[in-house]
Amino acid sequence: MNRSIQYILVLFSLICESLICQCEEGFTYNNTLPNNINILLGDSCFYNEDLEGLADLISINNLEYDNAFGIGTQSWFNGRLKILVAGNYGNSSGVNDTIFSLPESIGNWTGLSGLYLEWNRISSLPSSFENLKELRSLYISNNILEGVIENLDSLSNLKYLDLGYNKINELPISICSLTELQYLWLFNNNLSSLPECMCDMNIDWSSDDSAWFPFFAIGGNSLCENIPECISNSENFNISLDQFYYSFQIDSPQECDFASINDLGNIPYEIKIENPYPNPFNPKTSIRIDLKKSGMVEILIYDLKGSLIQILNDQKLDAGEHTFNWDAGNYSNGVYLMKINTTKKTFVKKVILMK
């Protein structure tokens, strides 16, 4: 490279540092970004309060990232955090460890349109979640949520809401005011009742889209009495998506076979399988099974290549509760499948080993 070109490049760099690359107040400049950062539009100026929320998310969960730019896959638009993918998928697109809680400073992400938090252990949403008024997609399945924010209608632009595979007992009436909502997935929770006003929502209760995803699905709950007519008549009343990849629909009936008041103890419905806990785990996890009647139960561990690597049980079990532990100390990090076979059904649970 000749001297004149070198001079021009140095001069441009100095001009950039002194003029062009200076950010507005409230923004921080950073031109050395990792590969997980996508700039959809704009330069390398980033809103300080968005960065604060990311830093707090890392801090309160003791995640191993050097700075706010390290966590998940981030997309920025004109200096504002637009999309955050922070699911615990066991790969580089999400987080490197489990998220247990969300900081109040998440309310700073007022430009956020997409939030992906699947496969963590989040039990509640902070009150500041109501500030995410630009949010259009919320995927928070496979956590341990027991509820959502009371004023859910503050998320007025929401179009996609995935609350599947949690522990939600009740939905607020405010859900009925989500007028933009197109997809609502509530399967495999602990719901036993629903707001009557849900039939006022503009959702296609029974159809699928062109990719065979249901617009609505609510199987695997305990919705047995006094169910809003639009939902009890839905073709997807007993439908879920497969837990791991959402790649196909599965039958998941409501649990309505109640024990008599004179029965001793809590007798479960046919077979009830808890999600493995902890998950992700290191190196031990456990799975609990409740049987209504005695019967043959196989519990098998497979790797993602489909190879059987361990048998936790291959014997007849008595009625009642059983807990099985798996010590994966001799196996490498990754995703494994727990397959539970009974005489009538087969269940599969995904577990993630992270040492």
Coordinates of C-alpha atoms in Angstrom, one line a residue:
M1 CA 0.0 0.0 0.0
N2 CA 1.5 3.4 -1.0
R3 CA 1.9 6.3 1.4
S4 CA -1.0 8.4 0.0
I5 CA -3.5 5.6 0.6
Q6 CA -2.2 5.0 4.1
Y7 CA -2.5 8.7 4.8
I8 CA -6.1 8.8 3.6
L9 CA -7.0 5.8 5.8
V10 CA -5.4 7.3 8.9
L11 CA -7.1 10.6 8.2
F12 CA -10.5 8.9 7.7
S13 CA -10.0 7.0 11.0
L14 CA -9.2 10.3 12.9
I15 CA -12.2 12.0 11.4
C16 CA -14.5 9.1 12.3
E17 CA -13.3 9.1 15.9
S18 CA -13.6 12.9 16.3
L19 CA -16.8 13.5 14.4
I20 CA -18.8 10.8 12.6
C21 CA -18.4 8.1 15.2
Q22 CA -19.5 10.2 18.1
C23 CA -22.9 9.2 19.5
E24 CA -25.8 11.1 20.7
E25 CA -26.2 11.6 24.5
G26 CA -27.4 8.4 26.1
F27 CA -25.7 6.1 23.5
T28 CA -22.3 4.4 23.6
Y29 CA -20.0 3.8 20.6
N30 CA -18.6 0.3 20.0
N31 CA -17.0 -0.8 16.7
T32 CA -15.6 -4.1 17.9
L33 CA -18.6 -6.3 18.0
P34 CA -18.8 -10.1 18.4
N35 CA -20.5 -12.3 15.8
N36 CA -23.7 -12.6 17.7
I37 CA -24.5 -8.9 17.1
N38 CA -26.6 -8.0 14.1
I39 CA -27.1 -4.3 13.2
L40 CA -30.3 -4.1 11.1
L41 CA -30.0 -0.4 10.6
G42 CA -27.8 2.3 11.9
D43 CA -24.2 2.6 13.1
S44 CA -22.3 1.3 16.1
C45 CA -24.0 3.6 18.7
F46 CA -26.0 1.6 21.3
Y47 CA -28.5 2.9 23.8
N48 CA -27.1 2.8 27.3
E49 CA -30.3 1.7 29.0
D50 CA -30.6 -1.2 26.7
L51 CA -27.1 -2.2 27.6
E52 CA -27.9 -1.8 31.3
G53 CA -30.7 -4.3 31.0
L54 CA -28.5 -6.8 29.3
A55 CA -25.7 -6.3 31.9
D56 CA -28.2 -6.8 34.7
L57 CA -29.6 -10.0 33.1
I58 CA -26.0 -11.4 33.0
S59 CA -25.2 -10.2 36.6
I60 CA -28.3 -11.5 38.5
N61 CA -28.0 -14.9 36.8
N62 CA -24.2 -15.2 37.2
L63 CA -23.8 -15.8 33.5
E64 CA -20.2 -16.0 32.1
Y65 CA -20.1 -13.1 29.7
D66 CA -17.5 -10.4 29.6
N67 CA -20.0 -7.6 28.7
A68 CA -23.5 -6.9 27.6
F69 CA -22.8 -7.7 24.0
G70 CA -21.9 -11.3 24.8
I71 CA -25.3 -12.7 25.8
G72 CA -27.5 -14.5 23.2
T73 CA -28.1 -13.3 19.7
Q74 CA -28.9 -9.6 19.5
S75 CA -30.4 -7.6 16.7
W76 CA -30.2 -3.8 16.9
F77 CA -32.1 -1.1 15.0
N78 CA -30.9 2.5 15.1
G79 CA -29.1 1.9 18.3
R80 CA -32.0 0.2 20.1
L81 CA -32.2 -3.5 21.0
K82 CA -34.8 -5.0 18.7
I83 CA -34.6 -8.7 19.1
L84 CA -33.0 -10.8 21.8
V85 CA -32.6 -14.6 21.5
A86 CA -31.6 -15.9 24.9
G87 CA -33.1 -19.4 25.0
N88 CA -31.1 -22.2 26.6
Y89 CA -30.9 -24.3 23.5
G90 CA -27.6 -25.9 24.1
N91 CA -26.0 -24.1 21.2
S92 CA -24.3 -20.8 20.4
S93 CA -27.5 -19.0 19.4
G94 CA -28.8 -18.7 22.9
V95 CA -27.3 -18.4 26.4
N96 CA -24.5 -20.5 27.8
D97 CA -26.2 -21.2 31.1
T98 CA -29.7 -21.0 32.7
I99 CA -31.6 -17.8 33.2
F100 CA -33.5 -18.0 36.5
S101 CA -34.8 -14.4 36.8
L102 CA -35.3 -11.2 34.8
P103 CA -34.2 -7.8 36.1
E104 CA -36.5 -4.9 36.5
S105 CA -34.2 -3.0 34.1
I106 CA -35.6 -5.2 31.3
G107 CA -38.3 -2.5 31.2
N108 CA -35.6 -0.3 29.5
W109 CA -36.0 -2.3 26.3
T110 CA -38.8 -0.2 25.0
G111 CA -37.8 -0.7 21.4
L112 CA -37.8 -4.5 21.7
S113 CA -40.0 -6.4 19.2
G114 CA -38.9 -10.0 19.7
L115 CA -37.9 -11.9 22.9
Y116 CA -37.0 -15.6 23.0
L117 CA -36.4 -17.1 26.4
E118 CA -37.2 -20.8 26.0
W119 CA -35.8 -23.6 28.1
N120 CA -34.8 -21.5 31.1
R121 CA -36.1 -21.6 34.7
I122 CA -37.9 -18.3 34.8
S123 CA -40.7 -18.4 37.4
S124 CA -42.1 -14.9 37.1
L125 CA -42.0 -11.7 35.0
P126 CA -40.9 -8.4 36.6
S127 CA -43.5 -5.6 36.9
S128 CA -41.5 -3.5 34.4
F129 CA -42.4 -6.0 31.7
E130 CA -45.4 -3.9 31.0
N131 CA -43.0 -1.3 29.5
L132 CA -42.3 -3.5 26.5
K133 CA -45.1 -2.0 24.4
E134 CA -43.4 -2.6 21.1
L135 CA -43.1 -6.3 21.7
R136 CA -44.6 -8.4 18.9
S137 CA -43.2 -11.9 19.7
L138 CA -42.8 -13.5 23.1
Y139 CA -41.6 -17.0 23.2
I140 CA -41.0 -18.2 26.8
S141 CA -42.0 -21.9 26.7
N142 CA -40.4 -24.6 28.8
N143 CA -39.8 -22.4 31.9
I144 CA -41.5 -22.6 35.3
L145 CA -43.8 -19.6 35.0
E146 CA -46.7 -19.7 37.4
G147 CA -48.4 -16.6 35.9
V148 CA -48.0 -13.5 33.8
I149 CA -48.2 -9.8 34.5
E150 CA -51.7 -8.7 35.5
N151 CA -51.9 -5.9 32.9
L152 CA -50.9 -8.1 30.0
D153 CA -52.9 -5.8 27.7
S154 CA -50.0 -3.2 28.1
L155 CA -48.3 -5.4 25.4
S156 CA -50.7 -4.1 22.9
N157 CA -48.7 -4.9 19.8
L158 CA -48.2 -8.6 20.7
K159 CA -48.9 -11.0 17.8
Y160 CA -47.2 -14.2 18.9
L161 CA -47.5 -15.4 22.5
D162 CA -46.0 -18.8 23.4
L163 CA -46.5 -19.7 27.0
G164 CA -46.4 -23.5 26.5
Y165 CA -44.9 -26.0 28.9
N166 CA -44.9 -23.8 32.0
K167 CA -46.9 -24.0 35.3
I168 CA -49.4 -21.2 34.8
N169 CA -52.4 -21.6 37.0
E170 CA -54.5 -18.6 35.9
L171 CA -54.7 -16.0 33.1
P172 CA -55.6 -12.3 33.8
I173 CA -58.7 -10.9 32.2
S174 CA -56.5 -8.4 30.5
I175 CA -55.4 -11.0 28.0
C176 CA -58.8 -10.5 26.3
S177 CA -57.6 -7.0 25.3
L178 CA -54.7 -8.2 23.1
T179 CA -56.4 -7.2 19.9
E180 CA -53.4 -7.7 17.7
L181 CA -52.7 -11.3 18.9
Q182 CA -52.7 -13.9 16.1
Y183 CA -51.0 -16.9 17.8
L184 CA -51.7 -18.0 21.4
W185 CA -50.1 -21.2 22.7
L186 CA -51.1 -22.2 26.2
F187 CA -50.6 -25.9 26.1
N188 CA -49.1 -28.0 29.0
N189 CA -49.7 -25.7 31.9
N190 CA -51.9 -26.0 35.1
L191 CA -54.9 -24.1 33.8
S192 CA -58.3 -25.2 35.2
S193 CA -60.3 -22.1 34.2
L194 CA -60.2 -19.3 31.7
P195 CA -61.6 -15.8 31.5
E196 CA -65.0 -15.9 29.7
C197 CA -64.0 -12.8 27.7
M198 CA -61.5 -14.8 25.7
C199 CA -64.2 -15.5 23.1
D200 CA -64.0 -11.8 22.3
M201 CA -60.5 -12.2 21.1
N202 CA -59.8 -12.1 17.3
I203 CA -58.1 -15.5 17.1
D204 CA -58.8 -18.3 14.8
W205 CA -59.4 -21.0 17.4
S206 CA -59.4 -24.1 15.2
S207 CA -57.2 -23.5 12.1
D208 CA -53.6 -24.0 11.3
D209 CA -51.3 -21.7 9.2
S210 CA -49.6 -22.7 6.0
A211 CA -46.7 -24.3 8.0
W212 CA -49.2 -26.4 10.0
F213 CA -48.7 -24.4 13.2
P214 CA -52.0 -23.9 15.0
F215 CA -53.1 -20.3 15.7
F216 CA -54.3 -21.5 19.1
A217 CA -53.6 -24.6 21.1
I218 CA -54.3 -25.4 24.8
G219 CA -54.0 -29.2 25.3
G220 CA -52.4 -30.7 28.4
N221 CA -54.2 -28.6 31.0
S222 CA -57.0 -29.4 33.4
L223 CA -59.8 -27.5 31.7
C224 CA -62.8 -29.7 32.6
E225 CA -65.8 -27.5 33.5
N226 CA -67.2 -24.0 32.6
I227 CA -64.9 -23.5 29.6
P228 CA -65.6 -20.6 27.2
E229 CA -67.5 -22.1 24.3
C230 CA -65.1 -20.9 21.6
I231 CA -62.3 -22.8 23.4
S232 CA -64.2 -26.0 24.3
N233 CA -65.4 -26.3 20.7
S234 CA -61.9 -25.6 19.3
E235 CA -60.3 -28.3 17.2
N236 CA -57.1 -27.6 19.1
F237 CA -58.6 -28.0 22.6
N238 CA -56.6 -31.1 23.2
I239 CA -53.6 -30.3 21.0
S240 CA -50.0 -29.4 21.8
L241 CA -46.8 -29.1 19.9
D242 CA -43.9 -31.5 20.5
Q243 CA -41.9 -30.2 23.4
F244 CA -38.5 -30.0 21.9
Y245 CA -38.6 -28.6 18.4
Y246 CA -42.3 -27.7 17.9
S247 CA -42.0 -29.6 14.6
F248 CA -45.4 -31.5 14.8
Q249 CA -48.7 -31.4 16.7
I250 CA -49.5 -34.0 19.3
D251 CA -52.6 -35.1 21.1
S252 CA -52.6 -33.9 24.7
P253 CA -55.9 -34.4 26.4
Q254 CA -57.1 -32.3 29.3
E255 CA -56.6 -34.1 32.7
C256 CA -60.1 -34.5 34.0
D257 CA -60.2 -38.0 35.5
F258 CA -60.5 -36.9 39.2
A259 CA -60.1 -39.2 42.1
S260 CA -63.1 -39.8 44.4
I261 CA -63.1 -37.9 47.7
N262 CA -63.0 -41.2 49.5
D263 CA -59.8 -42.3 47.7
L264 CA -56.7 -42.4 49.8
G265 CA -53.9 -40.0 48.8
N266 CA -53.6 -38.2 45.5
I267 CA -54.1 -40.7 42.8
P268 CA -52.8 -39.3 39.5
Y269 CA -54.5 -39.6 36.1
E270 CA -53.2 -42.7 34.3
I271 CA -49.6 -41.5 34.1
K272 CA -48.3 -38.0 34.9
I273 CA -44.7 -37.2 34.1
E274 CA -43.0 -34.1 35.6
N275 CA -40.4 -32.3 33.5
P276 CA -36.8 -33.4 34.5
Y277 CA -35.3 -31.2 37.1
P278 CA -32.8 -29.6 37.1
N279 CA -32.7 -29.0 33.4
P280 CA -30.1 -28.0 32.2
F281 CA -28.2 -30.1 34.7
N282 CA -24.6 -31.0 35.8
P283 CA -24.2 -33.9 36.1
K284 CA -27.4 -35.2 37.8
T285 CA -31.0 -34.8 37.0
S286 CA -34.2 -36.6 38.1
I287 CA -37.6 -37.3 36.6
R288 CA -40.8 -38.0 38.6
I289 CA -43.6 -40.2 37.4
D290 CA -47.0 -40.7 39.0
L291 CA -49.0 -43.9 38.0
K292 CA -52.7 -44.4 38.6
K293 CA -52.3 -48.1 38.1
S294 CA -49.4 -50.5 38.3
G295 CA -47.8 -51.3 34.9
M296 CA -44.7 -51.8 32.8
V297 CA -42.7 -48.6 32.4
E298 CA -39.4 -48.2 30.4
I299 CA -37.2 -45.1 31.0
L300 CA -34.5 -45.0 28.4
I301 CA -31.8 -42.4 27.7
Y302 CA -30.8 -41.6 24.1
D303 CA -28.3 -39.3 22.5
L304 CA -29.2 -37.1 19.5
K305 CA -27.8 -39.7 17.1
G306 CA -30.6 -42.1 18.3
S307 CA -28.2 -44.4 20.2
L308 CA -29.5 -45.9 23.5
I309 CA -26.9 -45.0 26.1
Q310 CA -28.6 -46.0 29.4
I311 CA -31.7 -47.7 30.9
L312 CA -33.1 -46.1 34.0
N313 CA -36.0 -48.6 34.4
D314 CA -37.3 -51.6 32.5
Q315 CA -39.6 -53.1 35.1
K316 CA -43.2 -53.1 36.3
L317 CA -43.9 -50.2 38.7
D318 CA -46.6 -50.1 41.4
A319 CA -49.2 -47.4 41.4
G320 CA -48.1 -44.1 43.0
E321 CA -45.1 -41.8 42.7
H322 CA -41.7 -42.8 41.5
T323 CA -38.5 -40.8 41.1
F324 CA -35.6 -41.8 38.9
N325 CA -32.2 -40.1 38.9
W326 CA -29.7 -40.0 36.1
D327 CA -26.0 -39.4 36.7
A328 CA -24.5 -38.2 33.4
G329 CA -21.0 -37.7 34.8
N330 CA -19.5 -40.0 32.2
Y331 CA -21.1 -38.3 29.3
S332 CA -20.2 -35.2 27.3
N333 CA -22.1 -31.9 27.2
G334 CA -25.1 -31.8 24.9
V335 CA -28.7 -32.6 24.5
Y336 CA -30.1 -36.0 25.5
L337 CA -33.6 -37.5 25.3
M338 CA -35.5 -39.4 28.0
K339 CA -38.0 -41.8 26.5
I340 CA -40.7 -43.1 28.7
N341 CA -42.6 -46.1 27.3
T342 CA -45.8 -47.5 28.8
T343 CA -48.2 -50.1 27.5
K344 CA -50.3 -47.3 26.0
K345 CA -48.2 -44.3 25.3
T346 CA -44.7 -43.0 24.7
F347 CA -43.4 -39.7 26.1
V348 CA -40.1 -38.0 25.3
K349 CA -38.4 -35.3 27.5
K350 CA -35.3 -33.3 26.4
V351 CA -32.5 -32.7 28.9
I352 CA -29.4 -30.6 28.5
L353 CA -26.1 -31.6 30.1
M354 CA -23.9 -28.5 30.7
K355 CA -20.8 -29.1 32.8

